[in-house]
């Protein structure tokens, strides 16, 4: 019985964690790398910036001194900070603040594939229009996929039933 329940849960969550609905990154006023700022996320954001997809970059750093962009001086503005709380909700609040401050209408949020749907849910609570969330599953081993399933499921339930506001 437990194996059947686990199998049903696994299959039911495939569209949430493994194959979330998403489209190719569209041009935006800001590209936002949400934490942790793993190097592949920052590299992807830089590639998008180099292709003219945006005019500004935001990076949610996992520590105050962890600015993954500090080695280069890009030609575009880079905002890098550790949000408080260091959660997707904290990042969504920071995005809302910066979008209002700069008059930005569109944001492109970069995360991992298992985090796309939950990130979209949380971002939409703070910025109901103009946010696109995209993800990749770069370098996830089987063990990390299992950990992501567990973590994302718990975090999804929290987002739905406990912290359901911006």
Coordinates of N, CA and C in Angstrom, one line a residue:
X1 N 0.8 -1.2 0.0 CA 0.0 0.0 0.0 C 0.9 1.3 0.0
X2 N 1.9 1.3 0.8 CA 2.8 2.4 0.9 C 3.5 2.7 -0.4
X3 N 3.9 1.6 -1.1 CA 4.6 1.7 -2.4 C 3.6 2.3 -3.4
X4 N 2.4 1.9 -3.4 CA 1.4 2.4 -4.3 C 1.2 3.9 -4.1
X5 N 1.1 4.3 -2.8 CA 0.9 5.7 -2.5 C 2.0 6.6 -2.9
X6 N 3.3 6.1 -2.7 CA 4.5 6.8 -3.1 C 4.5 6.9 -4.6
X7 N 4.1 5.9 -5.3 CA 4.1 5.9 -6.8 C 3.1 6.9 -7.3
X8 N 2.0 6.9 -6.7 CA 0.9 7.9 -7.1 C 1.4 9.3 -6.9
X9 N 2.0 9.5 -5.7 CA 2.5 10.9 -5.4 C 3.6 11.3 -6.3
X10 N 4.5 10.3 -6.6 CA 5.6 10.6 -7.6 C 5.0 11.0 -8.9
X11 N 4.2 10.2 -9.5 CA 3.6 10.5 -10.8 C 2.8 11.8 -10.8
X12 N 2.0 12.0 -9.8 CA 1.2 13.2 -9.7 C 2.0 14.5 -9.7
X13 N 3.2 14.4 -9.1 CA 4.0 15.6 -8.9 C 5.0 15.8 -10.1
X14 N 5.0 14.9 -11.1 CA 5.9 15.1 -12.2 C 5.7 16.5 -12.9
X15 N 4.4 16.9 -13.1 CA 4.2 18.2 -13.7 C 4.7 19.4 -12.8
X16 N 4.8 19.2 -11.5 CA 5.2 20.2 -10.6 C 6.7 20.4 -10.6
X17 N 7.4 19.3 -10.5 CA 8.8 19.3 -10.2 C 9.7 18.9 -11.4
X18 N 9.3 18.0 -12.3 CA 10.2 17.6 -13.3 C 9.8 18.2 -14.7
X19 N 8.6 18.4 -15.0 CA 8.1 19.0 -16.2 C 7.2 20.1 -16.0
X20 N 7.6 21.2 -15.3 CA 6.7 22.3 -15.1 C 6.5 23.1 -16.4
X21 N 5.3 23.6 -16.5 CA 5.0 24.4 -17.7 C 5.9 25.7 -17.7
X22 N 6.6 25.8 -18.8 CA 7.5 27.0 -18.9 C 7.8 27.2 -20.4
X23 N 8.1 28.5 -20.7 CA 8.4 28.8 -22.1 C 9.8 29.4 -22.1
X24 N 10.3 29.6 -23.3 CA 11.7 30.2 -23.5 C 11.7 31.6 -22.8
X25 N 12.9 31.9 -22.3 CA 13.0 33.2 -21.6 C 12.6 34.4 -22.6
X26 N 11.8 35.3 -22.1 CA 11.4 36.4 -22.9 C 12.1 37.7 -22.4
X27 N 12.3 38.7 -23.2 CA 12.9 39.9 -22.8 C 12.2 40.5 -21.6
X28 N 13.0 41.1 -20.7 CA 12.4 41.7 -19.5 C 13.2 42.9 -19.1
X29 N 12.7 43.7 -18.2 CA 13.4 44.8 -17.6 C 14.5 44.4 -16.7
X30 N 14.3 43.2 -16.0 CA 15.3 42.7 -15.1 C 15.3 41.2 -15.1
X31 N 16.5 40.6 -15.0 CA 16.7 39.2 -14.8 C 17.1 39.0 -13.4
X32 N 16.4 38.1 -12.7 CA 16.6 37.9 -11.3 C 17.0 36.5 -11.0
X33 N 18.2 36.3 -10.5 CA 18.7 35.0 -10.1 C 18.3 34.8 -8.6
X34 N 17.4 33.9 -8.4 CA 17.0 33.7 -7.0 C 17.9 32.6 -6.4
X35 N 18.1 32.7 -5.0 CA 19.1 31.9 -4.3 C 18.8 30.4 -4.3
X36 N 19.8 29.7 -4.0 CA 21.2 30.2 -3.9 C 21.7 30.5 -5.3
X37 N 22.6 31.5 -5.4 CA 23.1 31.9 -6.7 C 24.2 30.9 -7.2
X38 N 23.8 29.7 -7.5 CA 24.7 28.7 -8.1 C 25.3 29.3 -9.4
X39 N 26.6 28.9 -9.6 CA 27.3 29.5 -10.8 C 26.5 29.3 -12.1
X40 N 25.9 28.2 -12.3 CA 25.2 28.0 -13.6 C 24.0 29.0 -13.7
X41 N 23.4 29.3 -12.6 CA 22.3 30.3 -12.7 C 22.8 31.7 -13.1
X42 N 23.9 32.1 -12.5 CA 24.5 33.4 -12.8 C 25.0 33.4 -14.2
X43 N 25.6 32.3 -14.6 CA 26.1 32.2 -16.0 C 25.0 32.3 -17.0
X44 N 23.9 31.6 -16.7 CA 22.7 31.7 -17.6 C 22.2 33.1 -17.7
X45 N 22.1 33.8 -16.5 CA 21.6 35.2 -16.5 C 22.6 36.1 -17.3
X46 N 23.9 35.9 -17.2 CA 24.8 36.7 -17.9 C 24.7 36.4 -19.4
X47 N 24.4 35.2 -19.8 CA 24.2 34.9 -21.2 C 22.9 35.6 -21.7
X48 N 21.9 35.6 -21.0 CA 20.7 36.4 -21.3 C 21.0 37.9 -21.4
X49 N 21.7 38.4 -20.5 CA 22.1 39.8 -20.5 C 22.9 40.1 -21.8
X50 N 23.9 39.2 -22.1 CA 24.7 39.4 -23.3 C 23.9 39.4 -24.6
X51 N 22.8 38.7 -24.6 CA 21.9 38.7 -25.8 C 20.9 39.8 -25.8
X52 N 21.0 40.7 -24.8 CA 20.1 41.9 -24.8 C 18.7 41.6 -24.3
X53 N 18.6 40.5 -23.5 CA 17.3 40.2 -23.0 C 16.8 41.1 -21.8
X54 N 17.7 41.9 -21.3 CA 17.3 42.7 -20.1 C 18.3 43.8 -20.0
X55 N 17.9 44.8 -19.2 CA 18.8 46.0 -18.9 C 19.4 46.0 -17.5
X56 N 19.0 45.1 -16.6 CA 19.4 45.0 -15.3 C 19.4 43.6 -14.8
X57 N 20.3 43.3 -13.8 CA 20.4 42.0 -13.2 C 20.3 42.1 -11.7
X58 N 19.5 41.2 -11.1 CA 19.4 41.1 -9.6 C 19.8 39.7 -9.3
X59 N 20.6 39.6 -8.2 CA 21.1 38.3 -7.7 C 20.8 38.2 -6.2
X60 N 20.1 37.2 -5.8 CA 19.8 37.0 -4.4 C 21.0 36.2 -3.8
X61 N 21.8 36.8 -3.1 CA 23.1 36.2 -2.6 C 22.7 35.4 -1.3
X62 N 23.4 34.2 -1.1 CA 23.1 33.4 0.0 C 23.9 33.9 1.3
X63 N 24.8 34.8 1.1 CA 25.5 35.4 2.2 C 25.9 36.8 1.8
X64 N 26.0 37.7 2.8 CA 26.3 39.1 2.5 C 27.5 39.3 1.6
X65 N 28.6 38.5 1.8 CA 29.8 38.6 1.0 C 29.9 37.7 -0.2
X66 N 28.7 37.1 -0.5 CA 28.7 36.1 -1.6 C 28.1 36.7 -2.9
X67 N 28.8 37.7 -3.5 CA 28.4 38.3 -4.7 C 29.1 37.6 -5.9
X68 N 28.4 36.7 -6.6 CA 29.0 35.9 -7.6 C 29.3 36.8 -8.9
X69 N 29.0 38.0 -8.8 CA 29.2 38.9 -10.0 C 30.4 39.8 -9.7
X70 N 31.0 39.7 -8.5 CA 32.0 40.7 -8.1 C 33.3 40.7 -8.9
X71 N 33.6 39.6 -9.6 CA 34.9 39.5 -10.3 C 34.9 40.3 -11.6
X72 N 33.7 40.6 -12.1 CA 33.6 41.4 -13.4 C 32.9 42.6 -13.2
X73 N 33.1 43.6 -14.1 CA 32.4 44.8 -14.1 C 31.5 44.9 -15.3
X74 N 30.3 44.5 -15.2 CA 29.4 44.5 -16.4 C 28.9 45.9 -16.8
X75 N 28.4 46.0 -18.0 CA 28.0 47.3 -18.5 C 26.5 47.6 -18.1
X76 N 25.9 46.7 -17.3 CA 24.5 46.9 -16.9 C 24.5 46.9 -15.3
X77 N 23.5 47.5 -14.8 CA 23.4 47.6 -13.3 C 23.2 46.2 -12.7
X78 N 23.8 45.9 -11.6 CA 23.7 44.6 -10.9 C 23.3 44.9 -9.4
X79 N 22.2 44.4 -9.0 CA 21.8 44.5 -7.6 C 22.0 43.2 -7.0
X80 N 22.7 43.1 -5.9 CA 23.0 41.9 -5.2 C 22.9 42.1 -3.7
X81 N 22.1 41.2 -3.1 CA 21.9 41.3 -1.7 C 21.3 40.0 -1.1
X82 N 21.5 39.9 0.2 CA 20.9 38.8 0.9 C 19.6 39.3 1.4
X83 N 18.5 38.7 1.0 CA 17.2 39.1 1.5 C 16.9 38.5 2.9
X84 N 16.0 39.2 3.6 CA 15.6 38.7 4.9 C 14.1 38.7 4.9
X85 N 13.5 37.5 5.1 CA 14.2 36.3 5.3 C 14.7 35.7 3.9
X86 N 15.7 34.9 4.0 CA 16.3 34.3 2.8 C 15.4 33.1 2.3
X87 N 14.3 33.5 1.8 CA 13.3 32.6 1.2 C 12.8 33.1 -0.1
X88 N 12.1 32.3 -0.8 CA 11.5 32.7 -2.1 C 10.5 33.8 -1.8
X89 N 9.8 33.8 -0.7 CA 8.9 34.9 -0.4 C 9.7 36.2 -0.1
X90 N 10.8 36.1 0.6 CA 11.6 37.3 0.8 C 12.2 37.8 -0.5
X91 N 12.5 36.9 -1.4 CA 13.0 37.3 -2.8 C 11.9 38.0 -3.6
X92 N 10.7 37.5 -3.5 CA 9.5 38.0 -4.2 C 9.2 39.5 -3.7
X93 N 9.4 39.7 -2.4 CA 9.2 41.0 -1.8 C 10.2 42.0 -2.3
X94 N 11.5 41.5 -2.4 CA 12.5 42.4 -2.9 C 12.3 42.7 -4.4
X95 N 11.9 41.7 -5.2 CA 11.6 42.0 -6.6 C 10.5 43.0 -6.7
X96 N 9.4 42.9 -5.9 CA 8.3 43.8 -5.9 C 8.8 45.2 -5.6
X97 N 9.7 45.4 -4.6 CA 10.2 46.7 -4.2 C 11.0 47.3 -5.4
X98 N 12.0 46.5 -5.9 CA 12.8 47.0 -7.0 C 12.0 47.3 -8.3
X99 N 11.0 46.5 -8.6 CA 10.2 46.8 -9.8 C 9.5 48.1 -9.6
X100 N 8.9 48.4 -8.4 CA 8.2 49.6 -8.1 C 9.2 50.8 -8.2
X101 N 10.4 50.6 -7.5 CA 11.4 51.7 -7.4 C 11.9 52.1 -8.8
X102 N 12.1 51.1 -9.7 CA 12.7 51.4 -11.0 C 11.7 51.6 -12.1
X103 N 10.4 51.3 -11.8 CA 9.4 51.4 -12.9 C 9.5 50.2 -13.8
X104 N 10.0 49.1 -13.4 CA 10.1 47.9 -14.3 C 8.8 47.2 -14.4
X105 N 8.4 46.8 -15.6 CA 7.2 46.1 -15.8 C 7.3 44.6 -16.0
X106 N 8.5 44.1 -16.4 CA 8.7 42.7 -16.7 C 9.9 42.2 -16.0
X107 N 9.8 41.0 -15.4 CA 11.0 40.4 -14.7 C 11.1 38.9 -15.2
X108 N 12.3 38.5 -15.3 CA 12.6 37.1 -15.7 C 13.3 36.5 -14.5
X109 N 12.7 35.5 -13.8 CA 13.3 34.9 -12.6 C 13.9 33.5 -13.0
X110 N 15.1 33.3 -12.6 CA 15.9 32.1 -12.9 C 16.0 31.3 -11.6
X111 N 15.6 30.0 -11.7 CA 15.7 29.0 -10.6 C 15.9 27.6 -11.1
X112 N 15.8 26.6 -10.3 CA 15.9 25.2 -10.7 C 14.5 24.7 -11.2
X113 N 14.5 23.7 -12.0 CA 13.3 23.2 -12.5 C 12.3 22.8 -11.4
X114 N 12.8 22.0 -10.4 CA 11.8 21.6 -9.4 C 11.2 22.8 -8.6
X115 N 11.7 24.0 -8.7 CA 11.3 25.1 -8.0 C 10.4 26.1 -8.8
X116 N 10.3 25.8 -10.1 CA 9.6 26.7 -11.0 C 8.1 27.0 -10.6
X117 N 7.3 26.0 -10.4 CA 5.9 26.2 -10.1 C 5.7 26.9 -8.8
X118 N 6.4 26.5 -7.8 CA 6.3 27.2 -6.5 C 6.8 28.6 -6.5
X119 N 7.9 28.8 -7.2 CA 8.4 30.2 -7.4 C 7.4 31.1 -8.1
X120 N 6.8 30.6 -9.1 CA 5.8 31.3 -9.9 C 4.6 31.7 -8.9
X121 N 4.1 30.7 -8.1 CA 3.0 31.0 -7.2 C 3.4 32.1 -6.3
X122 N 4.6 32.1 -5.7 CA 5.0 33.1 -4.7 C 5.2 34.4 -5.4
X123 N 5.9 34.4 -6.5 CA 6.2 35.7 -7.2 C 4.9 36.4 -7.6
X124 N 3.9 35.6 -8.1 CA 2.6 36.1 -8.5 C 1.9 36.8 -7.3
X125 N 2.1 36.4 -6.1 CA 1.4 37.0 -5.0 C 2.0 38.4 -4.7
X126 N 3.2 38.6 -5.1 CA 3.8 39.9 -4.8 C 3.8 40.8 -6.1
X127 N 4.0 40.2 -7.2 CA 4.0 40.9 -8.5 C 3.0 40.2 -9.4
X128 N 1.7 40.5 -9.4 CA 0.7 39.7 -10.1 C 0.9 39.8 -11.6
X129 N 1.6 40.7 -12.2 CA 1.7 40.8 -13.6 C 3.2 41.0 -14.0
X130 N 3.6 40.4 -15.1 CA 4.9 40.7 -15.7 C 6.1 39.8 -15.2
X131 N 5.8 38.7 -14.5 CA 6.9 37.9 -14.0 C 6.9 36.6 -14.7
X132 N 8.0 36.2 -15.3 CA 8.2 34.9 -16.0 C 9.2 34.1 -15.1
X133 N 8.9 32.9 -14.8 CA 9.9 32.1 -14.0 C 10.3 30.9 -14.9
X134 N 11.7 30.8 -15.0 CA 12.2 29.7 -15.9 C 13.2 28.9 -15.0
X135 N 13.4 27.7 -15.4 CA 14.3 26.9 -14.6 C 15.0 25.8 -15.5
X136 N 16.1 25.3 -14.9 CA 16.8 24.2 -15.5 C 17.1 23.2 -14.4
X137 N 17.4 22.0 -14.7 CA 17.8 21.0 -13.7 C 19.2 20.6 -13.8
X138 N 20.1 21.6 -14.0 CA 21.5 21.3 -14.2 C 22.1 20.6 -13.0
X139 N 22.7 19.5 -13.3 CA 23.5 18.8 -12.3 C 22.8 18.1 -11.2
X140 N 21.5 17.8 -11.3 CA 20.8 17.2 -10.2 C 21.0 15.6 -10.3
X141 N 21.6 15.1 -9.3 CA 21.8 13.6 -9.3 C 20.4 13.0 -8.8
X142 N 20.3 11.7 -8.9 CA 19.1 11.0 -8.4 C 18.8 11.4 -7.0
X143 N 19.8 11.4 -6.2 CA 19.7 11.7 -4.7 C 19.2 13.1 -4.5
X144 N 19.7 14.1 -5.3 CA 19.2 15.5 -5.2 C 17.8 15.6 -5.7
X145 N 17.4 14.8 -6.7 CA 16.0 14.9 -7.2 C 15.1 14.4 -6.0
X146 N 15.5 13.3 -5.4 CA 14.7 12.8 -4.3 C 14.6 13.9 -3.2
X147 N 15.7 14.5 -2.8 CA 15.7 15.6 -1.8 C 14.8 16.7 -2.3
X148 N 14.9 17.1 -3.5 CA 14.1 18.2 -4.0 C 12.6 17.8 -4.0
X149 N 12.2 16.6 -4.3 CA 10.8 16.2 -4.1 C 10.3 16.4 -2.7
X150 N 11.1 15.9 -1.8 CA 10.7 16.1 -0.4 C 10.6 17.5 0.0
X151 N 11.7 18.3 -0.2 CA 11.8 19.7 0.2 C 10.6 20.5 -0.5
X152 N 10.5 20.4 -1.8 CA 9.6 21.2 -2.6 C 8.1 20.8 -2.1
X153 N 7.9 19.6 -1.8 CA 6.5 19.2 -1.4 C 6.2 19.9 -0.1
X154 N 7.1 19.8 0.9 CA 6.8 20.5 2.1 C 6.7 22.0 2.0
X155 N 7.6 22.6 1.2 CA 7.6 24.0 0.9 C 6.3 24.5 0.2
X156 N 5.9 23.6 -0.7 CA 4.7 23.9 -1.5 C 3.5 23.9 -0.5
X157 N 3.4 22.9 0.4 CA 2.3 22.9 1.3 C 2.3 24.2 2.2
X158 N 3.5 24.5 2.6 CA 3.7 25.8 3.4 C 3.2 27.0 2.7
X159 N 3.6 27.1 1.4 CA 3.2 28.2 0.6 C 1.7 28.3 0.4
X160 N 1.1 27.1 0.2 CA -0.4 27.1 0.0 C -1.2 27.3 1.2
X161 N -0.8 26.8 2.4 CA -1.6 26.9 3.6 C -1.1 27.7 4.7
X162 N 0.1 28.1 4.7 CA 0.6 28.9 5.9 C 1.0 30.3 5.5
X163 N 1.9 30.4 4.5 CA 2.4 31.8 4.1 C 1.8 32.1 2.7
X164 N 0.5 32.3 2.7 CA -0.2 32.4 1.4 C -0.5 33.9 1.0
X165 N 0.4 34.8 1.5 CA 0.3 36.2 1.1 C 1.7 36.6 0.7
X166 N 1.8 37.8 0.1 CA 3.2 38.4 -0.2 C 3.8 38.8 1.1

